[in-house]
Coordinates of N, CA and C in Angstrom, one line a residue:
F26 N -21.5 30.2 -22.5 CA -21.0 31.5 -23.2 C -20.0 31.2 -24.2
Y27 N -19.2 30.2 -24.3 CA -18.1 29.9 -25.2 C -18.9 29.2 -26.5
L28 N -19.8 28.4 -25.9 CA -20.5 27.6 -27.1 C -21.2 28.6 -28.0
K29 N -21.8 29.7 -27.4 CA -22.7 30.6 -28.3 C -21.8 31.7 -28.8
N30 N -20.7 32.1 -28.2 CA -20.0 33.4 -28.7 C -18.6 33.0 -29.2
A31 N -18.1 31.8 -29.2 CA -16.7 31.5 -29.7 C -16.8 30.6 -30.9
A32 N -16.2 30.8 -31.9 CA -16.1 29.8 -33.1 C -14.7 29.5 -33.4
P33 N -14.5 28.4 -33.3 CA -15.1 27.2 -32.6 C -14.7 27.4 -31.1
P34 N -15.4 26.9 -30.1 CA -15.3 27.1 -28.8 C -14.2 26.0 -28.2
T35 N -13.8 25.3 -29.1 CA -13.0 24.0 -28.5 C -11.7 24.5 -27.6
D36 N -10.9 25.6 -28.2 CA -9.7 25.9 -27.5 C -10.1 26.5 -26.1
Y37 N -11.2 27.3 -26.2 CA -11.5 28.0 -24.7 C -11.9 27.0 -23.7
L38 N -12.7 26.1 -24.2 CA -13.3 25.0 -23.2 C -12.2 24.1 -22.9
L39 N -11.2 23.8 -23.6 CA -10.1 23.0 -23.3 C -9.3 23.7 -22.2
R40 N -9.0 24.9 -22.4 CA -8.3 25.8 -21.3 C -8.9 25.8 -20.2
M41 N -10.4 25.9 -20.1 CA -11.1 25.8 -19.0 C -11.0 24.4 -18.2
A42 N -11.1 23.4 -19.1 CA -11.0 21.8 -18.7 C -9.6 21.7 -17.9
R43 N -8.5 22.3 -18.4 CA -7.2 22.1 -17.9 C -7.1 23.0 -16.5
R44 N -7.6 24.1 -16.4 CA -7.6 24.9 -15.3 C -8.5 24.3 -14.1
I45 N -9.7 23.7 -14.6 CA -10.5 23.0 -13.5 C -9.6 21.7 -13.0
S46 N -9.0 21.0 -13.9 CA -8.2 19.9 -13.5 C -7.0 20.2 -12.6
E47 N -6.4 21.2 -12.9 CA -5.4 21.8 -11.9 C -5.9 22.0 -10.6
R48 N -7.1 22.4 -10.3 CA -7.8 22.7 -9.2 C -8.3 21.5 -8.5
G49 N -8.1 20.3 -9.1 CA -8.5 19.0 -8.5 C -9.8 18.5 -8.8
S50 N -10.6 19.2 -9.4 CA -12.2 18.7 -9.6 C -12.2 17.9 -10.8
F51 N -12.1 16.6 -10.6 CA -12.4 15.7 -11.8 C -13.8 15.8 -12.4
D52 N -14.7 15.7 -11.7 CA -16.2 15.8 -12.0 C -16.5 16.9 -13.0
D53 N -16.0 18.0 -12.6 CA -16.3 19.2 -13.5 C -15.4 19.2 -14.7
T54 N -14.2 18.8 -14.5 CA -13.2 18.6 -15.7 C -13.9 17.7 -16.7
K55 N -14.4 16.6 -16.2 CA -15.0 15.7 -17.2 C -16.0 16.2 -17.9
A56 N -16.9 17.1 -17.0 CA -18.1 17.5 -17.6 C -17.8 18.4 -18.7
V57 N -16.7 19.3 -18.8 CA -16.3 20.3 -19.7 C -15.7 19.5 -20.7
L58 N -14.9 18.3 -20.7 CA -14.3 17.5 -21.7 C -15.5 16.8 -22.5
D59 N -16.4 16.2 -21.9 CA -17.6 15.7 -22.4 C -18.4 16.6 -23.3
L60 N -18.6 17.9 -22.9 CA -19.3 18.9 -23.6 C -18.5 19.4 -24.9
T61 N -17.2 19.4 -24.5 CA -16.4 19.9 -25.7 C -16.1 18.8 -26.7
L62 N -16.2 17.5 -26.4 CA -16.1 16.4 -27.3 C -17.5 16.4 -28.1
K63 N -18.6 16.7 -27.5 CA -19.9 16.5 -28.1 C -19.9 17.6 -29.2
E64 N -19.5 18.7 -28.8 CA -19.6 19.9 -29.7 C -18.6 19.6 -30.9
A65 N -17.4 19.1 -30.7 CA -16.6 18.8 -32.0 C -17.1 17.8 -32.7
Q66 N -17.7 16.7 -32.1 CA -18.4 15.7 -33.0 C -19.5 16.2 -33.8
K67 N -20.3 17.0 -33.1 CA -21.5 17.8 -33.9 C -21.0 18.5 -35.1
R68 N -19.8 19.1 -35.0 CA -19.3 20.0 -36.0 C -18.4 19.0 -37.0
A69 N -18.2 17.7 -36.6 CA -17.6 16.8 -37.4 C -16.1 17.1 -37.6
H70 N -15.5 17.7 -36.7 CA -14.2 18.4 -36.8 C -13.1 17.3 -36.1
H71 N -12.5 16.5 -36.7 CA -11.6 15.5 -36.4 C -10.5 16.1 -35.6
Q72 N -9.9 17.3 -36.0 CA -8.6 17.9 -35.3 C -9.2 18.3 -33.8
H73 N -10.4 18.9 -33.7 CA -10.9 19.3 -32.5 C -11.2 18.1 -31.5
Q74 N -11.7 17.1 -32.2 CA -11.9 15.9 -31.4 C -10.5 15.3 -30.7
M75 N -9.6 15.5 -31.7 CA -8.1 14.8 -31.1 C -7.7 15.8 -30.1
D76 N -8.0 17.2 -30.2 CA -7.4 17.9 -29.0 C -8.1 17.6 -27.7
V77 N -9.5 17.3 -27.8 CA -10.2 16.9 -26.6 C -9.6 15.6 -26.2
H78 N -9.4 14.6 -27.1 CA -8.8 13.3 -26.6 C -7.5 13.4 -26.0
L79 N -6.6 14.2 -26.4 CA -5.5 14.4 -26.0 C -5.2 15.0 -24.5
V80 N -6.1 16.1 -24.4 CA -6.3 16.6 -23.2 C -6.7 15.4 -22.1
G81 N -7.8 14.8 -22.7 CA -8.5 13.6 -21.9 C -7.4 12.7 -21.4
L82 N -6.5 12.2 -22.3 CA -5.4 11.3 -21.9 C -4.7 11.8 -20.6
D83 N -4.3 13.2 -20.7 CA -3.7 13.7 -19.6 C -4.5 13.9 -18.2
V84 N -5.5 14.1 -18.5 CA -6.5 14.4 -17.3 C -6.8 13.0 -16.7
Y85 N -7.1 12.0 -17.5 CA -7.4 10.6 -16.9 C -6.2 9.9 -16.4
R86 N -5.0 10.2 -16.8 CA -3.9 9.6 -16.1 C -3.8 10.4 -14.8
H87 N -3.7 11.7 -14.9 CA -3.6 12.5 -13.6 C -4.6 12.1 -12.5
F88 N -5.8 11.9 -12.8 CA -6.7 11.4 -11.8 C -6.8 9.9 -11.7
K89 N -6.0 9.3 -12.4 CA -5.9 7.6 -12.2 C -7.3 7.1 -12.7
K90 N -7.9 7.5 -13.8 CA -9.1 7.0 -14.3 C -8.7 6.1 -15.5
N91 N -8.3 5.0 -15.2 CA -7.8 4.0 -16.2 C -8.7 3.6 -17.3
D92 N -9.9 3.5 -16.8 CA -11.0 2.8 -17.8 C -11.3 4.0 -18.7
L93 N -11.3 5.2 -18.3 CA -11.5 6.4 -19.1 C -10.3 6.7 -20.1
H94 N -9.1 6.5 -19.5 CA -8.1 6.5 -20.4 C -8.0 5.5 -21.5
F95 N -8.4 4.3 -21.1 CA -8.5 3.3 -22.2 C -9.4 3.6 -23.2
Q96 N -10.6 4.1 -22.8 CA -11.7 4.3 -23.8 C -11.2 5.5 -24.7
T97 N -10.5 6.3 -24.2 CA -10.0 7.6 -24.9 C -9.0 7.1 -26.0
A98 N -8.1 6.2 -25.5 CA -7.2 5.6 -26.4 C -7.9 4.9 -27.6
Q99 N -8.9 4.1 -27.4 CA -9.7 3.3 -28.4 C -10.4 4.3 -29.3
S100 N -10.9 5.4 -28.7 CA -11.4 6.5 -29.6 C -10.4 7.2 -30.4
I101 N -9.1 7.3 -30.1 CA -8.1 7.9 -30.8 C -7.8 6.9 -31.9
R102 N -7.7 5.5 -31.7 CA -7.4 4.6 -32.7 C -8.6 4.7 -33.7
D103 N -9.9 4.7 -33.3 CA -11.0 4.8 -34.1 C -10.9 6.0 -35.1
L104 N -10.5 7.3 -34.6 CA -10.3 8.4 -35.4 C -9.2 8.2 -36.4
H105 N -8.2 7.6 -36.0 CA -7.0 7.4 -36.9 C -7.4 6.5 -38.1
L106 N -8.1 5.4 -37.8 CA -8.6 4.5 -38.9 C -9.6 5.2 -39.8
K107 N -10.3 6.2 -39.3 CA -11.1 7.0 -40.3 C -10.4 8.1 -41.1
E108 N -9.5 8.7 -40.3 CA -8.7 9.7 -40.9 C -7.3 9.7 -40.3
N109 N -6.2 9.2 -41.2 CA -4.7 9.2 -40.6 C -4.5 10.4 -39.7
L110 N -4.2 10.1 -38.5 CA -3.5 11.2 -37.6 C -2.1 11.7 -38.3
K111 N -2.2 13.0 -38.2 CA -1.0 13.5 -38.8 C -0.1 14.4 -37.7
D112 N 1.1 14.6 -38.1 CA 2.0 15.5 -37.3 C 1.7 15.3 -35.8
H113 N 1.5 16.3 -35.1 CA 1.7 16.4 -33.6 C 0.6 15.4 -33.1
Y114 N -0.6 15.2 -33.7 CA -1.6 14.5 -33.1 C -1.1 12.9 -33.2
F115 N -0.5 12.7 -34.1 CA 0.1 11.3 -34.2 C 1.1 11.0 -33.2
E116 N 2.0 11.9 -33.0 CA 3.2 11.8 -32.1 C 2.8 11.9 -30.7
D117 N 1.9 13.0 -30.4 CA 1.3 12.9 -29.1 C 0.5 11.8 -28.6
S118 N -0.4 11.3 -29.5 CA -1.1 10.2 -29.2 C -0.2 9.1 -28.9
V119 N 0.7 8.7 -29.8 CA 1.6 7.5 -29.5 C 2.3 7.7 -28.2
Y120 N 2.9 8.9 -28.1 CA 3.6 9.2 -26.9 C 2.8 8.9 -25.5
K121 N 1.8 9.5 -25.4 CA 0.9 9.5 -24.3 C 0.4 8.1 -23.9
I122 N 0.1 7.4 -25.0 CA -0.3 5.9 -24.7 C 0.7 5.1 -24.4
K123 N 2.0 5.3 -25.1 CA 3.1 4.6 -24.5 C 3.6 4.8 -23.3
E124 N 3.4 6.0 -22.9 CA 3.8 6.5 -21.5 C 3.0 5.7 -20.3
L125 N 1.7 5.6 -20.6 CA 0.9 4.9 -19.6 C 1.1 3.3 -19.7
V126 N 1.1 2.8 -20.9 CA 1.4 1.2 -21.1 C 2.6 0.9 -20.4
G127 N 3.8 1.8 -20.8 CA 4.9 1.4 -20.2 C 5.0 1.4 -18.6
Y128 N 4.3 2.3 -18.0 CA 4.1 2.2 -16.4 C 3.4 1.0 -16.1
L129 N 2.4 0.7 -16.8 CA 1.5 -0.4 -16.3 C 2.3 -1.6 -16.6
Q130 N 3.0 -1.8 -17.6 CA 3.9 -3.1 -17.9 C 4.9 -3.1 -16.8
I131 N 5.6 -2.0 -16.3 CA 6.4 -2.0 -15.2 C 5.9 -2.6 -14.0
R132 N 4.7 -2.0 -13.7 CA 4.0 -2.5 -12.5 C 3.6 -3.9 -12.5
L133 N 3.2 -4.4 -13.8 CA 3.0 -5.8 -13.9 C 4.1 -6.6 -13.7
S134 N 5.3 -6.2 -14.2 CA 6.4 -7.0 -14.1 C 6.8 -7.1 -12.5
K135 N 6.9 -6.0 -11.9 CA 7.4 -5.7 -10.6 C 6.3 -6.7 -9.7
N136 N 5.1 -6.7 -9.9 CA 4.2 -7.5 -9.0 C 4.4 -9.1 -9.4
A137 N 4.9 -9.4 -10.5 CA 5.1 -10.7 -10.8 C 6.4 -11.3 -10.2
K138 N 7.5 -10.3 -10.0 CA 8.7 -10.7 -9.6 C 8.6 -11.0 -8.0
I139 N 7.9 -10.1 -7.4 CA 7.7 -10.4 -5.9 C 6.6 -11.1 -5.7
R140 N 6.0 -11.8 -6.6 CA 4.9 -12.7 -6.4 C 3.7 -12.2 -5.7
Q141 N 3.7 -10.8 -5.8 CA 2.4 -10.1 -5.0 C 1.2 -10.4 -5.9
A142 N 0.1 -10.7 -5.0 CA -1.2 -10.9 -6.0 C -1.5 -9.6 -6.6
N143 N -1.9 -9.8 -7.8 CA -2.1 -8.6 -8.7 C -3.5 -8.0 -8.2
N144 N -3.5 -6.7 -7.8 CA -4.7 -6.2 -7.5 C -5.7 -6.1 -8.6
D145 N -5.3 -6.0 -9.7 CA -6.2 -6.0 -11.0 C -5.9 -7.2 -12.0
P146 N -6.8 -8.1 -11.9 CA -6.4 -9.4 -12.6 C -6.6 -9.1 -14.2
A147 N -7.2 -8.0 -14.6 CA -7.5 -7.6 -15.9 C -6.2 -7.0 -16.4
L148 N -5.4 -6.5 -15.6 CA -4.3 -5.8 -16.1 C -3.4 -6.4 -17.3
P149 N -3.1 -7.7 -17.2 CA -2.2 -8.2 -18.5 C -3.1 -7.9 -19.7
K150 N -4.4 -8.2 -19.6 CA -5.2 -8.2 -20.8 C -5.2 -6.7 -21.3
R151 N -5.4 -5.7 -20.3 CA -5.4 -4.4 -20.6 C -4.1 -3.8 -21.3
I152 N -3.0 -4.4 -20.9 CA -1.7 -4.0 -21.4 C -1.6 -4.5 -22.8
I153 N -2.1 -5.7 -23.1 CA -2.1 -6.3 -24.3 C -3.0 -5.4 -25.4
D154 N -4.1 -5.0 -24.8 CA -5.1 -4.3 -25.7 C -4.5 -2.9 -25.9
Y155 N -3.7 -2.2 -25.1 CA -3.1 -1.0 -25.3 C -2.0 -1.2 -26.5
F156 N -1.3 -2.2 -26.4 CA -0.3 -2.4 -27.5 C -1.1 -2.7 -28.8
D157 N -2.1 -3.3 -28.8 CA -2.9 -3.4 -29.9 C -3.4 -2.2 -30.6
I158 N -3.8 -1.2 -29.7 CA -4.3 0.2 -30.2 C -3.0 0.8 -30.6
L159 N -1.9 0.7 -30.0 CA -0.5 1.4 -30.6 C -0.3 0.7 -32.0
S160 N -0.4 -0.5 -32.0 CA -0.1 -1.2 -33.4 C -1.0 -0.6 -34.5
A161 N -2.2 -0.4 -34.1 CA -3.1 0.2 -35.2 C -2.8 1.5 -35.5
I162 N -2.4 2.4 -34.5 CA -2.2 3.7 -34.8 C -0.8 4.0 -35.5
D163 N 0.2 3.3 -34.9 CA 1.7 3.3 -35.4 C 2.1 2.0 -36.0
Q164 N 1.7 1.7 -37.2 CA 1.8 0.6 -37.9 C 3.3 0.3 -38.3
N165 N 4.1 1.3 -38.4 CA 5.4 1.1 -38.7 C 6.2 0.5 -37.5
N166 N 5.6 0.3 -36.4 CA 6.4 -0.1 -35.2 C 5.6 -1.4 -34.6
Q167 N 4.8 -2.0 -35.4 CA 4.1 -3.1 -35.0 C 4.9 -4.2 -34.4
D168 N 6.0 -4.3 -35.0 CA 6.9 -5.4 -34.5 C 7.4 -5.3 -33.0
E169 N 7.6 -3.9 -32.7 CA 8.0 -3.4 -31.5 C 7.0 -3.9 -30.4
Y170 N 5.7 -3.5 -30.8 CA 4.7 -3.7 -30.0 C 4.2 -5.0 -29.6
H171 N 4.4 -5.9 -30.6 CA 4.3 -7.4 -30.6 C 5.4 -7.9 -29.4
Y172 N 6.6 -7.4 -29.6 CA 7.6 -7.7 -28.7 C 7.3 -7.4 -27.3
F173 N 6.7 -6.2 -27.1 CA 6.4 -5.8 -25.7 C 5.2 -6.6 -25.2
Q174 N 4.3 -7.0 -26.0 CA 3.2 -7.7 -25.8 C 3.7 -9.2 -25.3
G175 N 4.7 -9.7 -25.9 CA 5.4 -11.0 -25.5 C 6.1 -10.8 -24.1
E176 N 6.7 -9.6 -23.9 CA 7.3 -9.5 -22.6 C 6.3 -9.4 -21.5
S177 N 5.2 -8.8 -21.8 CA 4.1 -8.9 -20.8 C 3.7 -10.1 -20.5
Y178 N 3.3 -11.0 -21.5 CA 3.0 -12.3 -21.3 C 4.1 -12.9 -20.4
F179 N 5.2 -12.9 -20.8 CA 6.5 -13.5 -20.2 C 6.4 -13.2 -18.9
S180 N 6.2 -12.1 -18.5 CA 6.4 -11.6 -17.0 C 5.4 -12.1 -16.1
V181 N 4.1 -12.6 -16.7 CA 3.3 -13.3 -15.8 C 3.1 -14.7 -16.1
S182 N 4.2 -15.2 -16.6 CA 4.4 -16.7 -16.9 C 3.4 -17.4 -17.8
E183 N 3.0 -16.6 -18.9 CA 2.2 -17.0 -20.0 C 3.0 -17.2 -21.1
Y184 N 3.7 -18.4 -21.0 CA 4.8 -18.6 -22.1 C 4.3 -19.0 -23.4
K185 N 3.2 -19.5 -23.5 CA 2.7 -19.9 -24.9 C 2.1 -18.9 -25.5
D186 N 1.5 -17.9 -24.9 CA 1.0 -16.6 -25.4 C 2.3 -15.7 -25.8
A187 N 3.1 -15.7 -24.9 CA 4.3 -14.9 -25.3 C 5.2 -15.3 -26.5
A188 N 5.2 -16.6 -26.7 CA 5.8 -17.1 -27.9 C 5.1 -16.9 -29.2
I189 N 3.8 -16.9 -29.1 CA 2.9 -16.5 -30.3 C 3.1 -15.1 -30.7
V190 N 3.1 -14.2 -29.7 CA 3.3 -12.7 -30.1 C 4.8 -12.4 -30.5
Y191 N 5.7 -13.2 -29.8 CA 7.1 -13.1 -30.2 C 7.3 -13.3 -31.7
Q192 N 6.6 -14.5 -31.9 CA 6.8 -15.0 -33.3 C 6.1 -13.9 -34.4
R193 N 5.0 -13.5 -33.9 CA 4.3 -12.5 -34.8 C 5.1 -11.3 -34.9
G194 N 5.8 -10.8 -34.0 CA 6.8 -9.7 -34.0 C 7.9 -10.0 -35.0
L195 N 8.4 -11.2 -35.0 CA 9.5 -11.6 -35.9 C 9.1 -11.7 -37.3
E196 N 7.9 -12.0 -37.5 CA 7.5 -12.4 -38.7 C 7.0 -10.9 -39.5

């Protein structure tokens, strides 16, 4: 209905996705988000694509779909490289990505401190990759993200890699 009768349908479909998400149905929420993104891409409207991605970051975090969250963060980076994110798109993207990667970094650090076997051996790489995404989006704070990468490596006793990114942050 919205696709045929609303111009553009993005706002209506995103409200629908949020409501479905609140009811706890991930599969239906994802289907609506995918449809909305496809429609925004078909119309080549970057702002609507960003709206979908920002809602997606919230939904994927809520449902603990870390792979989808990461893919969405990569898509945001790619959109930023095509057309610089402005205003709230930039701020919201950076905030939402930093929020999750901060949580992951704390989890990694706690696991390392108590010498608990890490449930996800790819977690350190994922954290580093998230900071690379943030560095591409928020270039004014690249040194900060390099520092956080160094902290991540340091927490898992990867001292050589930590030194390399610490140095990159200082330079």
